[in-house]
Tab-separated table of C-alpha atoms in Angstrom:
chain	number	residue	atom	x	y	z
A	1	UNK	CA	114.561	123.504	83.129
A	2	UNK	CA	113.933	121.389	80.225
A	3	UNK	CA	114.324	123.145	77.135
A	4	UNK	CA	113.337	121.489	73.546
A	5	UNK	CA	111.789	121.903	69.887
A	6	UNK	CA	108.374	120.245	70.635
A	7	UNK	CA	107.307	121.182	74.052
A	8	UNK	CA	108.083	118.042	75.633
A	9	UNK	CA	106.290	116.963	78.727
A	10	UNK	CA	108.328	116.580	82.222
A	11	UNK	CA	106.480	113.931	82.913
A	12	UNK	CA	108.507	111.822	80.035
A	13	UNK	CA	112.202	112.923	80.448
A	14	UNK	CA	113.015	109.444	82.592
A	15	UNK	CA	111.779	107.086	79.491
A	16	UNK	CA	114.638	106.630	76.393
A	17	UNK	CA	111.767	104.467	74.540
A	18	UNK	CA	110.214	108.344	73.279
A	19	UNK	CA	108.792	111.276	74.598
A	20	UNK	CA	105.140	112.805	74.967
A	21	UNK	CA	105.028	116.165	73.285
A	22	UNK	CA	102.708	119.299	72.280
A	23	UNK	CA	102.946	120.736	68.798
A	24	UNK	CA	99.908	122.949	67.834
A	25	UNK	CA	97.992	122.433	71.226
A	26	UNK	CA	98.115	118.445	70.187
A	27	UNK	CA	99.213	115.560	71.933
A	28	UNK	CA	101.845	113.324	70.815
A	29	UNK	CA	104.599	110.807	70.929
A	30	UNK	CA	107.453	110.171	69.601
A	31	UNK	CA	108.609	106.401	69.702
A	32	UNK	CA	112.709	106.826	69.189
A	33	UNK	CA	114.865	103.992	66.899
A	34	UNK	CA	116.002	102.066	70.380
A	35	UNK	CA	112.592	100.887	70.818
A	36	UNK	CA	112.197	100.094	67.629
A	37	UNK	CA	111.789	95.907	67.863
A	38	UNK	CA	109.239	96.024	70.450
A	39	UNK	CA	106.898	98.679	69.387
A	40	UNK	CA	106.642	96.715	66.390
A	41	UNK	CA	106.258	93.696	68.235
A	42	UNK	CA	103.154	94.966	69.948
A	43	UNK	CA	101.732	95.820	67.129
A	44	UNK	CA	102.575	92.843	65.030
A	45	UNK	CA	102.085	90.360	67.578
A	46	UNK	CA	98.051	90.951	68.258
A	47	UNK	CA	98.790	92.355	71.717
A	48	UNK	CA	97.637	95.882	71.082
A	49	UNK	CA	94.831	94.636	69.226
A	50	UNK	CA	93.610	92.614	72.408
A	51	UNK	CA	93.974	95.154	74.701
A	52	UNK	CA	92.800	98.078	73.102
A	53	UNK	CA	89.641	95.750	72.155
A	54	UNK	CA	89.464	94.863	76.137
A	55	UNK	CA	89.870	98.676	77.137
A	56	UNK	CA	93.271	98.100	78.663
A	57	UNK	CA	95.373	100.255	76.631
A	58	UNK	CA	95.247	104.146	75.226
A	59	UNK	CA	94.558	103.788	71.250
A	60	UNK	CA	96.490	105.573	68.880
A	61	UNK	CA	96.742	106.563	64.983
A	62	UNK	CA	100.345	106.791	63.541
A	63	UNK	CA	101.431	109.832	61.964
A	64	UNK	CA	104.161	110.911	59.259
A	65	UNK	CA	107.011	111.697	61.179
A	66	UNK	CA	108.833	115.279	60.775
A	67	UNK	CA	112.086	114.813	58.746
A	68	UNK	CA	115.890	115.233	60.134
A	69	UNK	CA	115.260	113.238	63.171
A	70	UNK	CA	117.565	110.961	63.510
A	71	UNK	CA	116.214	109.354	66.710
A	72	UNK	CA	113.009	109.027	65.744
A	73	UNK	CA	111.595	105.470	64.461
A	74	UNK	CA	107.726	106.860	64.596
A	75	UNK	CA	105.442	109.122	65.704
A	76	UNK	CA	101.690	108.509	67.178
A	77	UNK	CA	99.020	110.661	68.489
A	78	UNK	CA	97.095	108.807	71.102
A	79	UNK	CA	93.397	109.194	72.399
A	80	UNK	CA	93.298	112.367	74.569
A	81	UNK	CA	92.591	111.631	78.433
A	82	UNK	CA	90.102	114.396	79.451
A	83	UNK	CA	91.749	114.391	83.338
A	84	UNK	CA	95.400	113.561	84.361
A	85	UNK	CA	95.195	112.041	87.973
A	86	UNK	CA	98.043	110.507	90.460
A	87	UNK	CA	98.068	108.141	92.860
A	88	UNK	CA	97.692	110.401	95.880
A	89	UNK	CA	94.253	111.784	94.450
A	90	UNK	CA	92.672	108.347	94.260
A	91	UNK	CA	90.841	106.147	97.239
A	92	UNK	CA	91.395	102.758	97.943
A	93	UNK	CA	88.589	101.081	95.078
A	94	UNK	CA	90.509	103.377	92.920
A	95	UNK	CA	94.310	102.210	93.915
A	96	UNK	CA	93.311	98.556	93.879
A	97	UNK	CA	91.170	98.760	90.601
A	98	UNK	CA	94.522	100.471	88.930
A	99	UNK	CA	97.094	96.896	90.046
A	100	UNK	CA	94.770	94.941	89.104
A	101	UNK	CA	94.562	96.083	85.872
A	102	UNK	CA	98.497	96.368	85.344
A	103	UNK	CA	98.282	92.564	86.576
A	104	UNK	CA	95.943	91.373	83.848
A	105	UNK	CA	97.589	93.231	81.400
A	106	UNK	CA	100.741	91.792	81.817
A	107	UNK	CA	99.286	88.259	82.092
A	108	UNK	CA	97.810	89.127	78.312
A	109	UNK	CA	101.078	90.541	77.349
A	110	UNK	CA	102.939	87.003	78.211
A	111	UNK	CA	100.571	85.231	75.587
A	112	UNK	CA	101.718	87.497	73.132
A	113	UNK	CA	105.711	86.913	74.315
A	114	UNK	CA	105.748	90.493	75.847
A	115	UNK	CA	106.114	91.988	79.187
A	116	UNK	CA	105.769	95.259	81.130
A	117	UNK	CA	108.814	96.344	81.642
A	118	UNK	CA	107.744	98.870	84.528
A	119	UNK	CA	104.450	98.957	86.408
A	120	UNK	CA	103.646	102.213	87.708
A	121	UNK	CA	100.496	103.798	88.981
A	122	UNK	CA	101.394	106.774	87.159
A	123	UNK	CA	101.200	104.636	84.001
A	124	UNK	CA	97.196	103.649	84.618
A	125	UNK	CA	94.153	106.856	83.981
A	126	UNK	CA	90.529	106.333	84.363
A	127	UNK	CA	89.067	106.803	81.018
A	128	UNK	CA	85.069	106.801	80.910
A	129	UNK	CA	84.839	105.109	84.290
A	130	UNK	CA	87.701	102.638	83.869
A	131	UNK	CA	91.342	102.090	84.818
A	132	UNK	CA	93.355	101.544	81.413
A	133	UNK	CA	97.344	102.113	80.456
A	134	UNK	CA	98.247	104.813	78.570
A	135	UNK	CA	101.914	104.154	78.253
A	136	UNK	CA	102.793	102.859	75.005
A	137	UNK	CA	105.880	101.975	75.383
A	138	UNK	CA	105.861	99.855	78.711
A	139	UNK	CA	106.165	96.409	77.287
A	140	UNK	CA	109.576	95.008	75.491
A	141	UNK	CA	110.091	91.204	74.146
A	142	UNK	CA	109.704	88.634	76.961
A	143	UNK	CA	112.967	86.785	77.281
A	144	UNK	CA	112.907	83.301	78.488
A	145	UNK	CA	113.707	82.448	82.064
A	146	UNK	CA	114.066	86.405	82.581
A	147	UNK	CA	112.689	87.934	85.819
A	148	UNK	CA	109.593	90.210	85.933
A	149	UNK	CA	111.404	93.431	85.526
A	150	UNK	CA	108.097	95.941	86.624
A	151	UNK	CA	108.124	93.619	89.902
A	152	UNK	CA	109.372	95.667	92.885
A	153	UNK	CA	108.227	98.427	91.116
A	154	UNK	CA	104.738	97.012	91.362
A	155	UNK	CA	104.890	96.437	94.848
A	156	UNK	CA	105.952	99.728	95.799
A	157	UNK	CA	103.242	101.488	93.378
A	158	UNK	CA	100.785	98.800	94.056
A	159	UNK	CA	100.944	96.721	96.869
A	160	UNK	CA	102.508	98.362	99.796
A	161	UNK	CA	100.292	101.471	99.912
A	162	UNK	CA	96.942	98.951	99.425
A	163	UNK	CA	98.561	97.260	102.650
A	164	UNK	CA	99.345	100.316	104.341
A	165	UNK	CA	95.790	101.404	103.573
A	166	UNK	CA	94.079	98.220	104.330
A	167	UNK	CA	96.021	97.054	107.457
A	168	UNK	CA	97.197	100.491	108.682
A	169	UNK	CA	95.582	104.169	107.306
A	170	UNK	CA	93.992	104.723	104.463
A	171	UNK	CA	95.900	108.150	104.510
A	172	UNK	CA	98.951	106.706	104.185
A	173	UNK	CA	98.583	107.023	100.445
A	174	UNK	CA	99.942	110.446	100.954
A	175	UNK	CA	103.480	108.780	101.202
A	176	UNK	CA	103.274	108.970	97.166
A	177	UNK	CA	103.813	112.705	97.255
A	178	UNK	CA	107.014	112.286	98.852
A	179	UNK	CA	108.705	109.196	96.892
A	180	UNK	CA	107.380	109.642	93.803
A	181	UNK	CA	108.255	105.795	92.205
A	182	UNK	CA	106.357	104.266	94.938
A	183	UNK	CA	106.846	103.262	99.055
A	184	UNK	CA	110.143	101.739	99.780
A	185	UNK	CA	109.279	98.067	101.070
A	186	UNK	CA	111.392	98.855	104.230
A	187	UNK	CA	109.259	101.107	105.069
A	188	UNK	CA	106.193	99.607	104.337
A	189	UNK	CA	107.397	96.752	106.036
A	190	UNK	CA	108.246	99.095	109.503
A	191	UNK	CA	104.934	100.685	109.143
A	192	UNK	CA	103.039	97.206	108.851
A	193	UNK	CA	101.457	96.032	112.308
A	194	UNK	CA	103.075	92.740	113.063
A	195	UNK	CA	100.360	90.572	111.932
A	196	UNK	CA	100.842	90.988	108.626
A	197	UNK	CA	104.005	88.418	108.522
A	198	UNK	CA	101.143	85.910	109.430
A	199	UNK	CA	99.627	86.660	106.065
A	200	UNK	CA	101.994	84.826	103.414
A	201	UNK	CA	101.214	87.232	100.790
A	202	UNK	CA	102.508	90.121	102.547
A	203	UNK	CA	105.155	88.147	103.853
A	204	UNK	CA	106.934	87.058	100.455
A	205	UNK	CA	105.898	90.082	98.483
A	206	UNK	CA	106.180	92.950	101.222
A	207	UNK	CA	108.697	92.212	103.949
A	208	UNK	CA	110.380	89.524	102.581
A	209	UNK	CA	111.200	91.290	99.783
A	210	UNK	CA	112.100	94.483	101.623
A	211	UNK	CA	114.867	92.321	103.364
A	212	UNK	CA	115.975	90.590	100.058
A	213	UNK	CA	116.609	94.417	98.905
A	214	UNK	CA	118.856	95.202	101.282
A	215	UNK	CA	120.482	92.422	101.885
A	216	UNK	CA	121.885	91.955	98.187
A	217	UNK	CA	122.769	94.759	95.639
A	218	UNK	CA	120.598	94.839	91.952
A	219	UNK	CA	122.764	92.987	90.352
A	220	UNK	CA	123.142	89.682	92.799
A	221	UNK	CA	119.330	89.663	92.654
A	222	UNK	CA	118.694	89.547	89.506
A	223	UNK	CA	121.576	86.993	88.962
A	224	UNK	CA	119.923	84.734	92.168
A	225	UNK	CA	116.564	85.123	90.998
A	226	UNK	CA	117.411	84.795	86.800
A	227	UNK	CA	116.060	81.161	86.320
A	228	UNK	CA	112.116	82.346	86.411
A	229	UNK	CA	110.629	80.190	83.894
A	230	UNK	CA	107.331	81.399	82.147
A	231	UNK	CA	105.324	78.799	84.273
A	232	UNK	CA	106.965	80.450	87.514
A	233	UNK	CA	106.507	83.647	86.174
A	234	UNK	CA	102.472	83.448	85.503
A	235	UNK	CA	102.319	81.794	89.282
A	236	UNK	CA	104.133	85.150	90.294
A	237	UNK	CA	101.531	86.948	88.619
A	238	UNK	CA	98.667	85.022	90.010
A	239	UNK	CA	100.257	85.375	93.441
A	240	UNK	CA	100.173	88.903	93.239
A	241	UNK	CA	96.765	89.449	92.148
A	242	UNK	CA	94.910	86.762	94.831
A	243	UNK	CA	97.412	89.162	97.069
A	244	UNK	CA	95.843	92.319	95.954
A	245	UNK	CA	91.809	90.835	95.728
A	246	UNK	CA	92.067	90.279	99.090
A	247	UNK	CA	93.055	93.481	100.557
A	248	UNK	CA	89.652	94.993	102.042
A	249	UNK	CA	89.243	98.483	103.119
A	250	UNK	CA	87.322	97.688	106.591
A	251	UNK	CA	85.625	100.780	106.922
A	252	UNK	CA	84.499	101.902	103.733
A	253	UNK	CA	82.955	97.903	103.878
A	254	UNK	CA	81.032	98.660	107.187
A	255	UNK	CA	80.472	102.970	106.827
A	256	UNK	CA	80.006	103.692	103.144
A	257	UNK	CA	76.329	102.795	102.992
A	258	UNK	CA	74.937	105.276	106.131
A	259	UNK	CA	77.425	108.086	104.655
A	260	UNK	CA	74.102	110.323	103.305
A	261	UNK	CA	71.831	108.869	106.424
A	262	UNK	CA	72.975	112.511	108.137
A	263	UNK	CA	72.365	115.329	106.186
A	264	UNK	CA	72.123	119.358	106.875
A	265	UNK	CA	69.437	119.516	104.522
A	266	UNK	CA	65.515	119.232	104.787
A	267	UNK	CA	64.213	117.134	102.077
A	268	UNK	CA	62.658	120.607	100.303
A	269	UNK	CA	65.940	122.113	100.252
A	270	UNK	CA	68.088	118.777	99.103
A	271	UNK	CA	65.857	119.361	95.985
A	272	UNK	CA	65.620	122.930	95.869
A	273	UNK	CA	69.614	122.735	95.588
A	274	UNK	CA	69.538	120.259	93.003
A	275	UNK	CA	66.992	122.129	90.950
A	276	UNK	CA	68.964	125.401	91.242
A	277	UNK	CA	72.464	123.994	89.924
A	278	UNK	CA	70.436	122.344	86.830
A	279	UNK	CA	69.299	125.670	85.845
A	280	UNK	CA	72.402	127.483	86.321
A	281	UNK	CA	74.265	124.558	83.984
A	282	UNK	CA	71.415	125.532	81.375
A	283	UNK	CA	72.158	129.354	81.589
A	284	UNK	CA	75.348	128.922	80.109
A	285	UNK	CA	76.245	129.914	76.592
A	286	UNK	CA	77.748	126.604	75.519
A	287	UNK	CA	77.835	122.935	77.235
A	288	UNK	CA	81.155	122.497	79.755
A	289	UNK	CA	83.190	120.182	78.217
A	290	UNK	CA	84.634	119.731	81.827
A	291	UNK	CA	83.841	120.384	84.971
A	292	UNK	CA	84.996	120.523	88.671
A	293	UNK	CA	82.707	120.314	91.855
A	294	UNK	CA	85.024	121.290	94.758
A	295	UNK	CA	83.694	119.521	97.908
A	296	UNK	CA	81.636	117.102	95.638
A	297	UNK	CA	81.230	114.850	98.705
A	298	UNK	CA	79.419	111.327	97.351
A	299	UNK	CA	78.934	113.083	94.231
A	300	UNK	CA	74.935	113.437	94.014
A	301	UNK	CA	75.279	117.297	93.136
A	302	UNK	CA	78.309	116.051	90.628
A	303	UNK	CA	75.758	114.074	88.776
A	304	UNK	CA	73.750	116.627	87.544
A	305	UNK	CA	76.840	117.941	85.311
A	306	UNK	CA	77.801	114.108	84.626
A	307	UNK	CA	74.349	113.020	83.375
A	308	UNK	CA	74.726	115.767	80.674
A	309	UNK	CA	77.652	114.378	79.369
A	310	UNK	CA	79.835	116.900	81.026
A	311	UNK	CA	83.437	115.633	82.140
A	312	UNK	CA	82.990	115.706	85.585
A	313	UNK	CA	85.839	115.939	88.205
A	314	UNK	CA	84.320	115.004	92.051
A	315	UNK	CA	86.690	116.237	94.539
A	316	UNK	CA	86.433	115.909	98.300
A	317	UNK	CA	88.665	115.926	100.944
A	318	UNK	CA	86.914	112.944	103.147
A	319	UNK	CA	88.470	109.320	101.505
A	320	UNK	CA	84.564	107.873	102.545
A	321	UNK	CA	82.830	110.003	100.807
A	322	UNK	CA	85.154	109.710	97.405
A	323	UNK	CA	85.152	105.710	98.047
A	324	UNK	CA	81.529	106.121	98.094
A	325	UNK	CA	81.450	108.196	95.130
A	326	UNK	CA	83.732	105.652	93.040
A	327	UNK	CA	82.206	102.454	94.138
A	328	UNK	CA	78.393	104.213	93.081
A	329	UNK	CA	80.099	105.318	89.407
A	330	UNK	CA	81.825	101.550	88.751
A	331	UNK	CA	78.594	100.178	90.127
A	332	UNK	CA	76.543	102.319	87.754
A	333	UNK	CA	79.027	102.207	84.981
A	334	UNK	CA	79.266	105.984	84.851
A	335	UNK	CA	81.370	107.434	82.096
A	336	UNK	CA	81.646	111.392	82.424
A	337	UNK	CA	82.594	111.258	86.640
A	338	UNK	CA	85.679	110.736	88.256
A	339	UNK	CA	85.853	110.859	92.016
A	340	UNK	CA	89.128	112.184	93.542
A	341	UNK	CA	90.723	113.343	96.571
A	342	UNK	CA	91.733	116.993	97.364
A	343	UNK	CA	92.444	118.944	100.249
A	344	UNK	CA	91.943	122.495	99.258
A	345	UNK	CA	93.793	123.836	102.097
A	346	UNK	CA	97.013	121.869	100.207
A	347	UNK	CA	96.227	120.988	96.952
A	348	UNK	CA	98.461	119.005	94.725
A	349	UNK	CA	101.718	120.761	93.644
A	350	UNK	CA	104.267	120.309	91.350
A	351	UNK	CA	106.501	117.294	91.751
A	352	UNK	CA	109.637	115.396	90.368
A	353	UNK	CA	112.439	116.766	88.568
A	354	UNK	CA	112.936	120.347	87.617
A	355	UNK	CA	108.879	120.657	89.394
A	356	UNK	CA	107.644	119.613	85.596
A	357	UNK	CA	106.915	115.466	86.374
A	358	UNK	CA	103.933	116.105	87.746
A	359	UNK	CA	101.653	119.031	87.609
A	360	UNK	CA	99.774	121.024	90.414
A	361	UNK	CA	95.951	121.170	89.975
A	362	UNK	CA	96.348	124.229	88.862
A	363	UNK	CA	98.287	123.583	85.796
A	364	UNK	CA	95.982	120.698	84.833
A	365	UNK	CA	93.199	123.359	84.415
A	366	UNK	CA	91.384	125.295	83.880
A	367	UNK	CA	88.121	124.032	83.884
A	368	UNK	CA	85.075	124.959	82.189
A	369	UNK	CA	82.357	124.803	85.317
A	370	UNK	CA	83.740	124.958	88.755
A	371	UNK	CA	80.447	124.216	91.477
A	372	UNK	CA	81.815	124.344	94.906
């Protein structure tokens, strides 16, 4: 078990940029001497401006940093995100909305002579109805004819499950519970139906690659593939997100729409519900600052916490239905809902190293309203 001064959180002990810790019920992080030259880079360079001004990136205030620390370069306290969600609790919309996101970011982050140095899922939260990065410390100095770094890692957080969903089971998102940094490419690539090597995106980026891995250790690849220039590195970029826009969920294009058409309610009781969950909200003593609906379904009962400017978490166990839900709240701009998936019969546990890189439902509670 992890064991320190400032309650550090599991979910940071892979990163030796810093660490994410709780002192006082506060959130922090520490940003340690080794990554000194490119935190100040993003600062001094205009990136963070940019992207925090575009929504792309967590804002933070610095703070005074507690003396006798010799690793420690700074200290910030960043905006607070009111849910922490993973991969394997979002739908498809959610997935794809999250790459392309890390894919315009690092396109801005070039301009500025920066890159991500790792692009994972677990990196992107939805803040007030939008996917944004809340790592910090993800980018480093972009060194000239250097490879994209955060690449494979991209495709196996990004691009092999949206395949797998798209071209296979939308289920199969599941897969991030069990490797937590993303599907291997092999076996995306073995799970694939065969008519995906017709499709040239899939082809280079998915199976391609997956035999490129294991045909030639880390170190021959990056010495075979160490000549990207910037120009080549932007196409890359560009390659990957025309690869990702056109990844469709069939059946959430063709089903969503009729999903309330069928419903076990007359239209009396549909708003005899609705009217009984507003007044029970106004019974209580003080306003939720977040909620939970357990079996939310499209989210039209959700709403009534939402629209009060309750943090409101829309659960359901049927991917449709949360698609539905998500695709309504980006639609509508929504700021206080987020749809995700959860099977109450197996909720999400604790995962990673030591049980502490990723918490259970239950630890990221508890919640102020639970309607289920």
């Amino acid at each position: 078990m992890m064991k320190n001064n400032y309650g550090i959180l599991g979910s940071s002990f892979r990163d030796p940029s810093g660490f994410m810790f709780r002192e006082k019920n506060t959130l922090y992080r520490q940003i340690n001497l080794s990554c000194k030259e490119n935190y100040s880079l993003l600062k001094n360079s205009g990136l963070y401006d940019e992207l925090t001004e575009k929504g792309l990136l967590v804002e933070h205030i610095e703070i005074k940093a507690s003396p006798g620390d010799s690793e420690c370069y700074k200290r910030i306290k960043p905006a607070l995100v009111p849910f922490i969600s993973y991969p394997y609790e979002w739908t498809f919309g959610q997935l794809k909305d999250a790459a392309l996101v890390t894919l315009a970011i690092q396109k801005i982050a070039t301009k500025h002579g920066m890159t991500l140095k790792d692009a994972s899922a677990l990196n992107i939260q939805f803040i007030k109805g939008k996917p944004l990065l809340i790592d910090t410390l993800s980018f480093e100095k972009y060194e000239k004819r250097k490879p994209w770094a955060a690449y494979r890692q991209f495709c196996q957080h990004f691009l092999a499950p949206l395949a797998l969903m798209s071209r296979k089971d939308v289920r199969l998102i599941q897969l991030f519970r069990v490797f937590i940094d993303g599907i291997p490419l092999d076996l995306a690539s073995s799970l694939l139906p065969r008519s995906t090597y017709a499709n040239i995106s899939l082809l280079m980026h998915i199976h391609a690659h997956a035999k490129t891995q294991k045909r030639f250790a880390s170190k021959q690849i990056n010495k075979r593939t160490s000549h990207l220039s910037k120009h080549a590195m932007q196409g890359l970029i560009s390659s990957l997100i025309n690869a990702t826009k056109k990844l469709r969920w069939k059946k959430a294009n063709t089903e969503w729409g009729k999903y309330y058409s069928f419903t076990n309610y007359s239209v009396p009781a549909f708003e005899k519900k609705k009217k009984i969950i507003e007044e029970f909200i106004g019974l209580l003593p003080k306003v939720p600052v977040l909620a939970w609906d357990l079996g939310g379904n499209t989210g039209l009962f959700s709403r009534i916490a939402s629209d009060k400017g309750i943090d409101t978490i829309s659960f359901d166990v049927d991917y449709l239905a949360v698609e539905k839900n998500y695709r309504e709240m980006r639609e509508k701009k929504e700021k206080h809902i987020l749809p995700l998936f959860l099977d109450l019969t197996n909720p999400s546990t604790n995962l990673g190293w030591a049980h502490q890189e990723r918490e259970s439902l239950e630890k990221r509670g508890p919640a102020d309203l639970i309607m289920a």
